[in-house]
Amino acid sequence: MALGPYASFIVTSYVSVAAVVAALIVWVTMDYRRQKARLRGLEASGAVRRSGRSAAEVQ
């Protein structure tokens, strides 16, 4: 596979994009877990959701 004189730019671009996408996936996953834990804490303290569903029912 010959990428020509721009090979380093092309490879660097793809690696950069892959790193950003991976970082976003990790960030969203961590935020989801944090929000779910916070919701469980609120429900444990007696807060009621307007939707009527518990955190265990939300997947």
Short mmCIF file of N, CA and C in Angstrom, two decimals:
data_model
loop_
_atom_site.label_atom_id
_atom_site.label_comp_id
_atom_site.label_asym_id
_atom_site.label_seq_id
_atom_site.Cartn_x
_atom_site.Cartn_y
_atom_site.Cartn_z
N MET A 1 0.85 -1.18 0.00
CA MET A 1 0.00 0.00 0.00
C MET A 1 0.89 1.23 0.00
N ALA A 2 0.90 1.94 -1.07
CA ALA A 2 1.72 3.14 -1.21
C ALA A 2 0.84 4.37 -1.01
N LEU A 3 1.15 5.15 -0.01
CA LEU A 3 0.38 6.36 0.28
C LEU A 3 1.06 7.60 -0.30
N GLY A 4 2.21 7.44 -0.87
CA GLY A 4 2.90 8.55 -1.50
C GLY A 4 3.60 9.45 -0.50
N PRO A 5 3.89 10.66 -0.94
CA PRO A 5 4.66 11.58 -0.10
C PRO A 5 3.88 12.09 1.12
N TYR A 6 2.59 11.87 1.14
CA TYR A 6 1.76 12.37 2.25
C TYR A 6 1.42 11.29 3.26
N ALA A 7 2.14 10.21 3.24
CA ALA A 7 1.85 9.07 4.12
C ALA A 7 1.85 9.46 5.59
N SER A 8 2.83 10.22 6.00
CA SER A 8 2.90 10.58 7.43
C SER A 8 1.70 11.43 7.84
N PHE A 9 1.28 12.34 6.98
CA PHE A 9 0.11 13.17 7.29
C PHE A 9 -1.15 12.31 7.37
N ILE A 10 -1.32 11.41 6.43
CA ILE A 10 -2.51 10.56 6.40
C ILE A 10 -2.57 9.66 7.63
N VAL A 11 -1.46 9.02 7.96
CA VAL A 11 -1.42 8.12 9.12
C VAL A 11 -1.65 8.91 10.40
N THR A 12 -1.00 10.06 10.52
CA THR A 12 -1.17 10.90 11.72
C THR A 12 -2.63 11.34 11.86
N SER A 13 -3.26 11.69 10.76
CA SER A 13 -4.67 12.12 10.80
C SER A 13 -5.58 10.99 11.27
N TYR A 14 -5.37 9.80 10.72
CA TYR A 14 -6.21 8.67 11.12
C TYR A 14 -5.98 8.31 12.59
N VAL A 15 -4.75 8.33 13.03
CA VAL A 15 -4.45 8.02 14.44
C VAL A 15 -5.07 9.08 15.36
N SER A 16 -4.99 10.34 14.95
CA SER A 16 -5.58 11.41 15.76
C SER A 16 -7.09 11.25 15.87
N VAL A 17 -7.74 10.97 14.76
CA VAL A 17 -9.19 10.79 14.77
C VAL A 17 -9.57 9.59 15.63
N ALA A 18 -8.83 8.50 15.51
CA ALA A 18 -9.11 7.31 16.31
C ALA A 18 -8.96 7.62 17.80
N ALA A 19 -7.94 8.39 18.16
CA ALA A 19 -7.73 8.75 19.56
C ALA A 19 -8.87 9.62 20.09
N VAL A 20 -9.32 10.58 19.28
CA VAL A 20 -10.42 11.45 19.71
C VAL A 20 -11.71 10.65 19.86
N VAL A 21 -12.01 9.78 18.92
CA VAL A 21 -13.22 8.96 19.01
C VAL A 21 -13.16 8.05 20.24
N ALA A 22 -12.01 7.44 20.49
CA ALA A 22 -11.86 6.58 21.67
C ALA A 22 -12.04 7.39 22.95
N ALA A 23 -11.48 8.60 23.00
CA ALA A 23 -11.63 9.45 24.18
C ALA A 23 -13.09 9.83 24.39
N LEU A 24 -13.81 10.12 23.32
CA LEU A 24 -15.23 10.46 23.45
C LEU A 24 -16.05 9.27 23.94
N ILE A 25 -15.73 8.09 23.46
CA ILE A 25 -16.44 6.89 23.91
C ILE A 25 -16.21 6.67 25.41
N VAL A 26 -14.96 6.81 25.85
CA VAL A 26 -14.64 6.65 27.27
C VAL A 26 -15.36 7.71 28.09
N TRP A 27 -15.33 8.95 27.62
CA TRP A 27 -15.97 10.05 28.35
C TRP A 27 -17.48 9.83 28.49
N VAL A 28 -18.13 9.45 27.41
CA VAL A 28 -19.58 9.23 27.45
C VAL A 28 -19.92 8.05 28.36
N THR A 29 -19.12 6.99 28.31
CA THR A 29 -19.35 5.83 29.18
C THR A 29 -19.20 6.20 30.64
N MET A 30 -18.16 6.95 30.96
CA MET A 30 -17.95 7.37 32.36
C MET A 30 -19.08 8.29 32.82
N ASP A 31 -19.50 9.21 31.96
CA ASP A 31 -20.57 10.13 32.33
C ASP A 31 -21.88 9.38 32.53
N TYR A 32 -22.16 8.39 31.68
CA TYR A 32 -23.37 7.58 31.82
C TYR A 32 -23.39 6.88 33.18
N ARG A 33 -22.27 6.28 33.54
CA ARG A 33 -22.20 5.57 34.83
C ARG A 33 -22.35 6.54 35.99
N ARG A 34 -21.73 7.73 35.88
CA ARG A 34 -21.85 8.74 36.93
C ARG A 34 -23.29 9.20 37.08
N GLN A 35 -23.95 9.47 35.96
CA GLN A 35 -25.34 9.93 36.02
C GLN A 35 -26.27 8.86 36.57
N LYS A 36 -26.03 7.61 36.19
CA LYS A 36 -26.86 6.52 36.69
C LYS A 36 -26.68 6.36 38.20
N ALA A 37 -25.43 6.47 38.69
CA ALA A 37 -25.17 6.38 40.13
C ALA A 37 -25.82 7.55 40.86
N ARG A 38 -25.75 8.73 40.26
CA ARG A 38 -26.37 9.90 40.90
C ARG A 38 -27.89 9.73 40.97
N LEU A 39 -28.47 9.18 39.91
CA LEU A 39 -29.90 8.94 39.90
C LEU A 39 -30.30 7.92 40.96
N ARG A 40 -29.51 6.87 41.10
CA ARG A 40 -29.80 5.89 42.16
C ARG A 40 -29.73 6.55 43.53
N GLY A 41 -28.74 7.41 43.74
CA GLY A 41 -28.62 8.12 45.01
C GLY A 41 -29.81 9.01 45.29
N LEU A 42 -30.29 9.70 44.27
CA LEU A 42 -31.46 10.54 44.45
C LEU A 42 -32.70 9.72 44.78
N GLU A 43 -32.85 8.59 44.08
CA GLU A 43 -34.00 7.73 44.36
C GLU A 43 -33.92 7.13 45.77
N ALA A 44 -32.71 6.81 46.20
CA ALA A 44 -32.54 6.26 47.55
C ALA A 44 -32.87 7.30 48.61
N SER A 45 -32.65 8.58 48.29
CA SER A 45 -32.94 9.63 49.27
C SER A 45 -34.41 10.05 49.26
N GLY A 46 -35.19 9.45 48.36
CA GLY A 46 -36.61 9.72 48.38
C GLY A 46 -37.09 10.59 47.24
N ALA A 47 -36.21 11.01 46.37
CA ALA A 47 -36.64 11.81 45.22
C ALA A 47 -37.44 10.92 44.27
N VAL A 48 -38.48 11.48 43.69
CA VAL A 48 -39.36 10.72 42.82
C VAL A 48 -39.20 11.25 41.40
N ARG A 49 -39.10 10.33 40.45
CA ARG A 49 -39.01 10.73 39.05
C ARG A 49 -40.41 10.97 38.51
N ARG A 50 -40.54 11.97 37.68
CA ARG A 50 -41.84 12.28 37.10
C ARG A 50 -42.29 11.21 36.12
N SER A 51 -41.31 10.50 35.53
CA SER A 51 -41.68 9.46 34.56
C SER A 51 -42.23 8.23 35.26
N GLY A 52 -41.97 8.08 36.54
CA GLY A 52 -42.49 6.96 37.29
C GLY A 52 -41.65 5.69 37.18
N ARG A 53 -40.54 5.75 36.44
CA ARG A 53 -39.68 4.58 36.31
C ARG A 53 -38.50 4.69 37.27
N SER A 54 -38.01 3.56 37.74
CA SER A 54 -36.86 3.58 38.61
C SER A 54 -35.59 3.45 37.79
N ALA A 55 -34.44 3.70 38.40
CA ALA A 55 -33.17 3.60 37.69
C ALA A 55 -32.89 2.16 37.26
N ALA A 56 -33.43 1.20 37.98
CA ALA A 56 -33.22 -0.20 37.63
C ALA A 56 -33.95 -0.56 36.34
N GLU A 57 -35.04 0.13 36.06
CA GLU A 57 -35.81 -0.15 34.86
C GLU A 57 -35.20 0.49 33.62
N VAL A 58 -34.39 1.53 33.80
CA VAL A 58 -33.77 2.23 32.69
C VAL A 58 -32.48 1.50 32.32
N GLN A 59 -32.36 1.13 31.06
CA GLN A 59 -31.15 0.43 30.65
C GLN A 59 -30.46 1.15 29.58
#
